[in-house]
PDB file of C-alpha atoms in Angstrom:
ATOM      1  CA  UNK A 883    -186.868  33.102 226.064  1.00 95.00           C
ATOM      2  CA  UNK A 884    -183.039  32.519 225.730  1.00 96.00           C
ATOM      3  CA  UNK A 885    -179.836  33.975 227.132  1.00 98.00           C
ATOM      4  CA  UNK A 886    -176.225  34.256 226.496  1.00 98.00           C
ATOM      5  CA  UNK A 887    -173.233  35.590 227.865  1.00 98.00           C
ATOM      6  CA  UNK A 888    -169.406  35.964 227.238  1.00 98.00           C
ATOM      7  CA  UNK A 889    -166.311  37.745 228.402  1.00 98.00           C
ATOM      8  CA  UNK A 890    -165.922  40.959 228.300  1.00 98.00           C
ATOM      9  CA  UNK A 891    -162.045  41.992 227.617  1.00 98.00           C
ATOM     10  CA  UNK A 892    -158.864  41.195 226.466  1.00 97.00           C
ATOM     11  CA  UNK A 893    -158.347  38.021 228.185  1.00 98.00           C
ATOM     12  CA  UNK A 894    -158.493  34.591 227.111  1.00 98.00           C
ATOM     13  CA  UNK A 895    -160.946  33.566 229.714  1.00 98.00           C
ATOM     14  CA  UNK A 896    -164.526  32.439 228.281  1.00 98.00           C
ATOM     15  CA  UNK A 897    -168.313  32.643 229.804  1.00 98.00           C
ATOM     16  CA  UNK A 898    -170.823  30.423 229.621  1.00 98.00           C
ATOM     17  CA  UNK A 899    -174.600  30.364 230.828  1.00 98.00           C
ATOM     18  CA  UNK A 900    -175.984  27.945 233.730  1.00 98.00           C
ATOM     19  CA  UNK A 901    -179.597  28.899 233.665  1.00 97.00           C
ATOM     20  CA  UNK A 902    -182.006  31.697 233.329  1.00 96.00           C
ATOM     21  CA  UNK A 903    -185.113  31.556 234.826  1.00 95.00           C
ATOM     22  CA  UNK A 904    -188.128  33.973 236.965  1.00 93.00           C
ATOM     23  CA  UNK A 905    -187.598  35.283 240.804  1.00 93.00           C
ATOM     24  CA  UNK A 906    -190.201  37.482 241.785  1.00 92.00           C
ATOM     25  CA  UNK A 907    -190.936  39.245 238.671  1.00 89.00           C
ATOM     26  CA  UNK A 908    -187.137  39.369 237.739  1.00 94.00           C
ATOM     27  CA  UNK A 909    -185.372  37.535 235.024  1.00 94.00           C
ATOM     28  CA  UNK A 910    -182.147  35.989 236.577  1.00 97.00           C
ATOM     29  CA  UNK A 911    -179.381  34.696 234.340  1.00 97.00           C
ATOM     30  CA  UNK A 912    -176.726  32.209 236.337  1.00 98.00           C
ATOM     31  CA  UNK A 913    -173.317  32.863 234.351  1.00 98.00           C
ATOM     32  CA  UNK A 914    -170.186  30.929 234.794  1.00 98.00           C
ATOM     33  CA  UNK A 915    -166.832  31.952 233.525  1.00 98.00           C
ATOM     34  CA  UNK A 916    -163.389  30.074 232.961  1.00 98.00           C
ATOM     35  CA  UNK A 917    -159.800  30.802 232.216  1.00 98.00           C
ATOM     36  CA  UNK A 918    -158.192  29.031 229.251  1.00 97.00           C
ATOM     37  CA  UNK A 919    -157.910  26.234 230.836  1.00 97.00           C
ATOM     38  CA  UNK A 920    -161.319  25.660 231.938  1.00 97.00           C
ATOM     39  CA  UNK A 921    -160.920  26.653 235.944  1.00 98.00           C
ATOM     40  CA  UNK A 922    -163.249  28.977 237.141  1.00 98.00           C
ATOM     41  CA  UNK A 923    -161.946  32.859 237.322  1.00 98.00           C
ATOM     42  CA  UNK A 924    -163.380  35.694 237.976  1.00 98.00           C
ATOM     43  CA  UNK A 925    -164.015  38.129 234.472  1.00 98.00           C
ATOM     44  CA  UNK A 926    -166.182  41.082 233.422  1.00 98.00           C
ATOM     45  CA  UNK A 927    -168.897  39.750 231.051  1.00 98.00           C
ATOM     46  CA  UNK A 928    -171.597  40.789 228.714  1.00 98.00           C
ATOM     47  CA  UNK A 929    -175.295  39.102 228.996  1.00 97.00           C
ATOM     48  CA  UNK A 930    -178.308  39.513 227.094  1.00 97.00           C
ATOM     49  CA  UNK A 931    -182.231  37.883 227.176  1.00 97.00           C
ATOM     50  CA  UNK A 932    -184.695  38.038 224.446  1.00 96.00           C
ATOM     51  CA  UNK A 933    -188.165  36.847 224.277  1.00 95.00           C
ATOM     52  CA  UNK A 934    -190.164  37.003 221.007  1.00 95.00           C
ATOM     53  CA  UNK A 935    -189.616  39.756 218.569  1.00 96.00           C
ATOM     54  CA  UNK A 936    -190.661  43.006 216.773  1.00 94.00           C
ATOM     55  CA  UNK A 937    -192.677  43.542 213.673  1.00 92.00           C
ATOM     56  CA  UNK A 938    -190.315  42.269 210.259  1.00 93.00           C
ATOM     57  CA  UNK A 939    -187.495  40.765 212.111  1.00 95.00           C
ATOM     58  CA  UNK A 940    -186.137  37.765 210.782  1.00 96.00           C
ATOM     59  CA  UNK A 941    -185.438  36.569 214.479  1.00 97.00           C
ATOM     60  CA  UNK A 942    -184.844  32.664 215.944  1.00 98.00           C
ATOM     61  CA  UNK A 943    -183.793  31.178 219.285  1.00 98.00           C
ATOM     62  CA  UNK A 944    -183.817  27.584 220.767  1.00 98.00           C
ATOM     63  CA  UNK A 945    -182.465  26.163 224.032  1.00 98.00           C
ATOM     64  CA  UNK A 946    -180.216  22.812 222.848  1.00 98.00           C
ATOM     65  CA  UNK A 947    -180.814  20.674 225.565  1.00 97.00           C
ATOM     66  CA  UNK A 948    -180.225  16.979 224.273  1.00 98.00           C
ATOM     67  CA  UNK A 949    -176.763  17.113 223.581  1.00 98.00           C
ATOM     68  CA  UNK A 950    -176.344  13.685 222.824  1.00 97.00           C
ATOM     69  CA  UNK A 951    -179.543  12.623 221.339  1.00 97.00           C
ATOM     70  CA  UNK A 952    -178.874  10.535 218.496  1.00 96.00           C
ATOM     71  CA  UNK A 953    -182.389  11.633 216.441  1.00 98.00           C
ATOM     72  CA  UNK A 954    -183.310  14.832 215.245  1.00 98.00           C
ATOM     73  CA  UNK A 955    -185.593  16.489 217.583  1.00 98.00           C
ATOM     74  CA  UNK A 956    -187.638  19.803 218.162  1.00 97.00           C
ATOM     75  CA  UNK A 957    -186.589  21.963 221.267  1.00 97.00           C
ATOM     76  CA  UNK A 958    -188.604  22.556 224.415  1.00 95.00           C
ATOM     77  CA  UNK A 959    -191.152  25.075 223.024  1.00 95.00           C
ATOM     78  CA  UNK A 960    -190.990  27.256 226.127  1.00 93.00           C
ATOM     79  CA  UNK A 961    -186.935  27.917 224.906  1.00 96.00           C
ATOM     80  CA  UNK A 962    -187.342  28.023 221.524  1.00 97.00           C
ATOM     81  CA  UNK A 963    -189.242  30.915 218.945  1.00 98.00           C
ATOM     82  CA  UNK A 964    -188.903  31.498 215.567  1.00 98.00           C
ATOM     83  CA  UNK A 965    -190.864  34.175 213.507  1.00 97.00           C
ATOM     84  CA  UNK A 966    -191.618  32.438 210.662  1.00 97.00           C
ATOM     85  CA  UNK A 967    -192.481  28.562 212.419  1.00 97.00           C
ATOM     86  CA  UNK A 968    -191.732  27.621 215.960  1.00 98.00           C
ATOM     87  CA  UNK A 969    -192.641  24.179 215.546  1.00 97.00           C
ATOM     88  CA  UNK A 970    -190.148  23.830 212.766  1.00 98.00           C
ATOM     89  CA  UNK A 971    -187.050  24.402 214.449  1.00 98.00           C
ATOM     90  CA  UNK A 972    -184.862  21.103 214.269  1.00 98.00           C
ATOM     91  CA  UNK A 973    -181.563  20.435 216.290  1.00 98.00           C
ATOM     92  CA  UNK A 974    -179.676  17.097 215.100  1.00 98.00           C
ATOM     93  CA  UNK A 975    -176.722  15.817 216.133  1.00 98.00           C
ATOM     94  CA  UNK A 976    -174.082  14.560 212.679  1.00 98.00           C
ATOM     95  CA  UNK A 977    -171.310  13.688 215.601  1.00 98.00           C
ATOM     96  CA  UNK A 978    -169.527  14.317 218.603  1.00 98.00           C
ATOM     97  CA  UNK A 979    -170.097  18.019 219.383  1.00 98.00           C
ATOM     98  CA  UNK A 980    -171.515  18.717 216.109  1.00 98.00           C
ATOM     99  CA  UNK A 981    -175.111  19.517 215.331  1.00 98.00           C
ATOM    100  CA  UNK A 982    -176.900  20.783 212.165  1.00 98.00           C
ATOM    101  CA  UNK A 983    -180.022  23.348 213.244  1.00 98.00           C
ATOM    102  CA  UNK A 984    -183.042  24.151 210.940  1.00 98.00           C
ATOM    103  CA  UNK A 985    -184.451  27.717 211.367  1.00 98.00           C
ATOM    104  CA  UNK A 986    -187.304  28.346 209.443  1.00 98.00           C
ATOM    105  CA  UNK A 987    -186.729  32.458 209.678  1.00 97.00           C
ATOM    106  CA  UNK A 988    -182.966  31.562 208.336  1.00 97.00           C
ATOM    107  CA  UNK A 989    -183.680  31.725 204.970  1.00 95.00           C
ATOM    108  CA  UNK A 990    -183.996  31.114 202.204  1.00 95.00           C
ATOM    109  CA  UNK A 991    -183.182  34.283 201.335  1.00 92.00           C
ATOM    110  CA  UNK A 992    -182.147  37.662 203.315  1.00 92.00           C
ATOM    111  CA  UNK A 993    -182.198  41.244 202.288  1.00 85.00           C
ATOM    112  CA  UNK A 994    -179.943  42.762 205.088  1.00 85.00           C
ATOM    113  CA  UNK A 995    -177.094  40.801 206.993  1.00 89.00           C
ATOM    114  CA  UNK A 996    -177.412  38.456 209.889  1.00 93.00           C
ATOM    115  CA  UNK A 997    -176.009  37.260 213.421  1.00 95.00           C
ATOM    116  CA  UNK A 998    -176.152  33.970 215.369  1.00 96.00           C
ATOM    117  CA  UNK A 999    -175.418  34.352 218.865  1.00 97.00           C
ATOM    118  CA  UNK A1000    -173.972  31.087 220.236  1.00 97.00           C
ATOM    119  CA  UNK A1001    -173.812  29.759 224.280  1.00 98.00           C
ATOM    120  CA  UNK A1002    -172.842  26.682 225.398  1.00 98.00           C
ATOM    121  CA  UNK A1003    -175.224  25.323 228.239  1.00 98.00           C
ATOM    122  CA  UNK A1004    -174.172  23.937 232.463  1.00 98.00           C
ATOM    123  CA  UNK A1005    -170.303  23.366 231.217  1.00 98.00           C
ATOM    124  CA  UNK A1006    -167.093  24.817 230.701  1.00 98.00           C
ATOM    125  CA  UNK A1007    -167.004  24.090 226.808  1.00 98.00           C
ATOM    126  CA  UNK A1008    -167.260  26.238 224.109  1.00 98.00           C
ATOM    127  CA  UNK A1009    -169.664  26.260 221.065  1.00 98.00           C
ATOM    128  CA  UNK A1010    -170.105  28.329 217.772  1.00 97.00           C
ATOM    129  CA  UNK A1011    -171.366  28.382 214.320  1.00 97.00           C
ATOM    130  CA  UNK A1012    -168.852  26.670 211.892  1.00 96.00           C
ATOM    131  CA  UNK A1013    -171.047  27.110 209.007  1.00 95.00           C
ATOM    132  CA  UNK A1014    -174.505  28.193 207.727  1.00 95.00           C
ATOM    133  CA  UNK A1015    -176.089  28.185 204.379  1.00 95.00           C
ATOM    134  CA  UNK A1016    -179.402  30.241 204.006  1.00 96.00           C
ATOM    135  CA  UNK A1017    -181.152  28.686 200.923  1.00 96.00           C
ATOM    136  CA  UNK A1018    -180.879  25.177 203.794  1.00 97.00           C
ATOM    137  CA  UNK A1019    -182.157  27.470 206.859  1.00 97.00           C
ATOM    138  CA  UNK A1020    -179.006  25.375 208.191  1.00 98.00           C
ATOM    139  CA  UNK A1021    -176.740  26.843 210.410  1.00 97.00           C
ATOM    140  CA  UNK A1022    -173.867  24.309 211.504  1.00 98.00           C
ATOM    141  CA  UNK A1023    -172.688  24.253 215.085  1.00 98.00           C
ATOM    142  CA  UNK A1024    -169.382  22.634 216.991  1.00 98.00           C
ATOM    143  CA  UNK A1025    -168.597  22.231 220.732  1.00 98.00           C
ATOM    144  CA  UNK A1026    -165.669  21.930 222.330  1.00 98.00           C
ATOM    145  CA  UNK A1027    -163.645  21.817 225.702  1.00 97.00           C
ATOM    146  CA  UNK A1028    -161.268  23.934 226.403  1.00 97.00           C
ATOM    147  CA  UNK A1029    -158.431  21.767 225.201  1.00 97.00           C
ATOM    148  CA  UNK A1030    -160.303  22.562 221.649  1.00 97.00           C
ATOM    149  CA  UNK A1031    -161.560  18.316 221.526  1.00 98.00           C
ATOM    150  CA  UNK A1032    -165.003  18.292 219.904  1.00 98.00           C
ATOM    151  CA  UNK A1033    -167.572  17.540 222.921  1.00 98.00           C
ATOM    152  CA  UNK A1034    -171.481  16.542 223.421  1.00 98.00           C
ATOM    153  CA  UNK A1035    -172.296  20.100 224.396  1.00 98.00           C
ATOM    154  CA  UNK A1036    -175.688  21.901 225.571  1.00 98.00           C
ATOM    155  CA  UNK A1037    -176.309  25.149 223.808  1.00 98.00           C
ATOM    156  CA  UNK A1038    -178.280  28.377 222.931  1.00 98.00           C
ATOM    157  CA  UNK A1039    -178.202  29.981 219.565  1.00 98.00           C
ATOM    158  CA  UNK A1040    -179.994  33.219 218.420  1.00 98.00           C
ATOM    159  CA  UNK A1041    -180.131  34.065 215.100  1.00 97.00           C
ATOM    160  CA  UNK A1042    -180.528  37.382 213.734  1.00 96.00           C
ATOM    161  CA  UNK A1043    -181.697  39.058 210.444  1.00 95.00           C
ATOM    162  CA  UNK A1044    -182.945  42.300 209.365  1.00 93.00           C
ATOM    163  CA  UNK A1045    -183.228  43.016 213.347  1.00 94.00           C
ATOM    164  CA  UNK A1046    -181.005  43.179 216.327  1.00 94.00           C
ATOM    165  CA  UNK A1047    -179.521  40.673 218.461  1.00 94.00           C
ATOM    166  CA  UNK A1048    -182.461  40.893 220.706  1.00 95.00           C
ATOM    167  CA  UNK A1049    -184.566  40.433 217.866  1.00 95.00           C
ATOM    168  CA  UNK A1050    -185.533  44.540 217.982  1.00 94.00           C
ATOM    169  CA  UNK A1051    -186.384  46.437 214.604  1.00 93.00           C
ATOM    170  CA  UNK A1052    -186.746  49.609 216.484  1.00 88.00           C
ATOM    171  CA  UNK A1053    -183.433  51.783 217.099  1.00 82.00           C
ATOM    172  CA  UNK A1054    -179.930  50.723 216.039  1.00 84.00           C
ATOM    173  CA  UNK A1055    -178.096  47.935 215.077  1.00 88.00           C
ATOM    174  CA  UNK A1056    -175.324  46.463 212.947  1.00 86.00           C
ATOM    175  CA  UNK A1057    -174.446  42.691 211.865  1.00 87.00           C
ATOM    176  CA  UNK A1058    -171.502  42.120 210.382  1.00 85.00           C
ATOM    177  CA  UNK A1059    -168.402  39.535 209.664  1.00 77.00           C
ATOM    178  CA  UNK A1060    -164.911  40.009 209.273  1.00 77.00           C
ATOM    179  CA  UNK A1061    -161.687  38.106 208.553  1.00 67.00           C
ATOM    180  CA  UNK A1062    -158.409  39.751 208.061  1.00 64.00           C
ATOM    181  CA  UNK A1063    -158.488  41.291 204.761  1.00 62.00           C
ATOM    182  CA  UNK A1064    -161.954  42.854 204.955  1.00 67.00           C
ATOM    183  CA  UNK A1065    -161.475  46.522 204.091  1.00 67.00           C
ATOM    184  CA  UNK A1066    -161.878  49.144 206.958  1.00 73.00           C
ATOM    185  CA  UNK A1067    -161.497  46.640 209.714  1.00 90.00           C
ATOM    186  CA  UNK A1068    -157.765  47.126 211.759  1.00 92.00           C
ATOM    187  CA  UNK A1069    -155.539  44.713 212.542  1.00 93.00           C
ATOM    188  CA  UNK A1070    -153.156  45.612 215.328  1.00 95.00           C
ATOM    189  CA  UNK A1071    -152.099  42.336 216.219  1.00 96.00           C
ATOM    190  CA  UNK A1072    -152.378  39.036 216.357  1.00 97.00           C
ATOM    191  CA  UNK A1073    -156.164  37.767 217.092  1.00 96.00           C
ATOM    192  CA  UNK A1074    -156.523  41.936 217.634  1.00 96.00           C
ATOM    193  CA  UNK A1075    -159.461  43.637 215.776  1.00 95.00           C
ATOM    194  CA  UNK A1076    -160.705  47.013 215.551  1.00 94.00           C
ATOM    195  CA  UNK A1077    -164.244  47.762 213.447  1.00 90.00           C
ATOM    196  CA  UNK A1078    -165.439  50.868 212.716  1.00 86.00           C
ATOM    197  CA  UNK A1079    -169.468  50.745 213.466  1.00 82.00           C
ATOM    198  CA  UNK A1080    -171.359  54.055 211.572  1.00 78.00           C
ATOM    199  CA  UNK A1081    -174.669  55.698 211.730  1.00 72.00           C
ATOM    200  CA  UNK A1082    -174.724  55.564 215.954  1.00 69.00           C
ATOM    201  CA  UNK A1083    -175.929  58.137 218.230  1.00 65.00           C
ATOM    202  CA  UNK A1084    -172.087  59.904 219.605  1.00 64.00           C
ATOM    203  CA  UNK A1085    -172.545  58.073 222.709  1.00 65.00           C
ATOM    204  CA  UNK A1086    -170.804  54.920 223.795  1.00 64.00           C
ATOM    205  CA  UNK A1087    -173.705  52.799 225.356  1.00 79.00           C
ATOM    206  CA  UNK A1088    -175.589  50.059 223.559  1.00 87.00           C
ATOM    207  CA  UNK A1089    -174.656  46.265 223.865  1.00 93.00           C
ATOM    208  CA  UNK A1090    -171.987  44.841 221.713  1.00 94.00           C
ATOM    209  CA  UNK A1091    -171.110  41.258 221.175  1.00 96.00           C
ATOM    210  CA  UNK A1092    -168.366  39.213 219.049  1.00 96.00           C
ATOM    211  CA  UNK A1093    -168.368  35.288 217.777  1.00 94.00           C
ATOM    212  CA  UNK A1094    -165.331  32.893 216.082  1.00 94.00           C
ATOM    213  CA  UNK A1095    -166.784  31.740 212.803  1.00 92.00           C
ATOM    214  CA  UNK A1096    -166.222  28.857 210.684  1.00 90.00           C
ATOM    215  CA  UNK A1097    -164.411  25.417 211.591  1.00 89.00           C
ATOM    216  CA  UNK A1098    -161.183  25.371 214.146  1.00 93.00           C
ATOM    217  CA  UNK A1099    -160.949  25.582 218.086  1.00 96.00           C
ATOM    218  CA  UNK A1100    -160.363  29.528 217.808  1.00 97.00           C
ATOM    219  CA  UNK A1101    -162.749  31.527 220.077  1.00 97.00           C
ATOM    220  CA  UNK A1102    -163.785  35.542 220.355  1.00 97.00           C
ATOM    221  CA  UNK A1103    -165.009  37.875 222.237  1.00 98.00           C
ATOM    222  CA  UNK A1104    -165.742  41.846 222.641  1.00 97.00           C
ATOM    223  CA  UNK A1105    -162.695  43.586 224.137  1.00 98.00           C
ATOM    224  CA  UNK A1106    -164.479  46.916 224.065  1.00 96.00           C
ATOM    225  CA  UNK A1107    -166.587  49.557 222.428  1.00 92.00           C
ATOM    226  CA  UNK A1108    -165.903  52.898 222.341  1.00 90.00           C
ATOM    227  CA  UNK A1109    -167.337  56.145 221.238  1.00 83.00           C
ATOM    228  CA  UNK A1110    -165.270  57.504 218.158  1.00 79.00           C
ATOM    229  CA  UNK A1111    -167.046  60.691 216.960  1.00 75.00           C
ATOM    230  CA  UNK A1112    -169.825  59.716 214.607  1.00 76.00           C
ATOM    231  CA  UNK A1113    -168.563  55.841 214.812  1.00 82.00           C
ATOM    232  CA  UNK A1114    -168.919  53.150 217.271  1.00 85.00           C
ATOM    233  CA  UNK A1115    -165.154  51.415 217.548  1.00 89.00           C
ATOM    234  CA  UNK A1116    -165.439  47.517 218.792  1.00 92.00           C
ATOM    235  CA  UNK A1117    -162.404  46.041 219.394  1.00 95.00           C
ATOM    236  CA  UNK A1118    -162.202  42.298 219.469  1.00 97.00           C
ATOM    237  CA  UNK A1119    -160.014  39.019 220.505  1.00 97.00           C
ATOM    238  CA  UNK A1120    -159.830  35.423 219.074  1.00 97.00           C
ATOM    239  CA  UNK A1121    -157.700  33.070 220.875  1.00 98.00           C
ATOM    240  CA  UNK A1122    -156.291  29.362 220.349  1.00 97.00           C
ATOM    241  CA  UNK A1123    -157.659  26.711 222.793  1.00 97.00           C
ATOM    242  CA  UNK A1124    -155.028  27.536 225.785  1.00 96.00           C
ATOM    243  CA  UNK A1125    -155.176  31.187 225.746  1.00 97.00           C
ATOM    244  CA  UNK A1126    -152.711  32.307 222.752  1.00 98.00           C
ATOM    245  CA  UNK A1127    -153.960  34.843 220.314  1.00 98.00           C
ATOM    246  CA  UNK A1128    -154.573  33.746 216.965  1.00 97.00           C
ATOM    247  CA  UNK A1129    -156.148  34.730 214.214  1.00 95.00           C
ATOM    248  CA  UNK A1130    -159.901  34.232 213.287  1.00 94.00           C
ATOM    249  CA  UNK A1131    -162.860  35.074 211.439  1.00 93.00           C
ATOM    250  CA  UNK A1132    -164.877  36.357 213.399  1.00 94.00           C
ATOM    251  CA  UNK A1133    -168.563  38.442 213.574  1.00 91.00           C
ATOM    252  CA  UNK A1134    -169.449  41.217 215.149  1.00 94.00           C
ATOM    253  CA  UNK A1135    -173.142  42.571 216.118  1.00 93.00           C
ATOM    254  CA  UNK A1136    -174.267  45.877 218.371  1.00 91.00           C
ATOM    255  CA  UNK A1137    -177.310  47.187 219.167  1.00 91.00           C
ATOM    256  CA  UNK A1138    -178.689  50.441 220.630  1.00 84.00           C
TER     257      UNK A1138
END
């Protein structure tokens, strides 16, 4: 399977995962996070684990662990899934902290929206999707360090369609993107965010997570969601490498 993990709040500290693995029946996820400058700190986080996935999902994961491998290659098959063609997933590194990533269940074409869920691997950098095209099945990815410097990064990526983050079709869930003129998304302040999630149960439980998108050093993360009568209200934060807020487009996903 695969896991990932980020901060949880309005900080501009950052999480990253260390390992998951088995003990005694249990899945244990190690989970390291940093302040803006890359020290460890102490922060509230989110985590998640998926393994496989339901019926229709359009649902991918690998486990990026050649960061500096000069030739395309196909992940370690226990980390990677796709529910299309396993064996088809392709990581390969273009340059320094950059990678291009064929998922077969990424395209090439998608009736609902979709997610990618991004971790960088054993390090204090920082990755995410800068670009993704679906009639390629290519999703584009850049790491970083915390100064924002493109870096030879280890990774995770899920990637989401016509499911959940988890790679669920049963109960809830919502993918969606924003930037700052998309309609019916708030903008309180600078690298602030409020969306307004419908159709959940009036309860404010679930697991909610938030991604930068597209090129730059920006990063983002869930600040919180709330309930909000027959709406789900995720508030998020982007930040420049260093801690200041900026703005971002970002993407948001939840699931029930």
């Amino acid at each position: 399977g695969v896991a990932h993990a980020q901060a949880y709040g309005a900080t501009s500290n950052y999480c990253t995962v260390y390992a998951w693995y088995q003990e005694a029946g249990d899945q244990l996820i190690d989970v390291r996070c940093f302040n803006a400058s890359g020290a460890l700190t102490d922060t509230k986080f989110v985590a998640n684990f998926a393994r496989g996935s339901q019926g229709t999902a359009r649902f991918a994961y690998l486990w990026a662990n050649q960061a500096s491998n000069p030739s395309p290659y196909s992940p370690a098959a226990s980390y990677r899934y796709d529910a299309v063609d396993s064996s088809g997933i392709v990581v390969d590194r273009t340059g320094t902290g950059q990678y291009e990533v064929y998922l077969p269940a990424a395209g090439p074409t998608l009736t609902t929206s979709w997610h990618f869920q991004i971790t960088a691997y054993a390090t204090s950098d920082r990755c995410k999707v800068i670009g993704y095209y679906a009639p390629t099945r290519l999703a584009t990815v850049a790491c970083r360090n915390h100064s924002g410097s493109l870096a030879d990064t280890r990774f995770s990526l899920s990637f989401a369609s016509a499911a959940s983050i988890l790679g669920r079709t049963s109960g809830t869930y919502f993918n969606s993107w924003s930037n700052n003129s998309t309609s019916g998304v708030e903008h309180p302040s600078t690298g602030v965010y409020v969306m307004r999630l419908t159709g959940y149960p009036d309860d404010p439980k679930g697991h909610v997570v938030a991604d930068s998108l597209l090129n730059g050093s920006d990063y983002c993360h869930i600040v919180s969601w709330t309930d909000a009568g027959a709406e789900l209200q995720a508030r998020v934060a982007c930040f420049a490498p260093g801690g200041a807020p900026t703005d971002a487009v970002f993407y948001v996903a939840a699931t029930w």
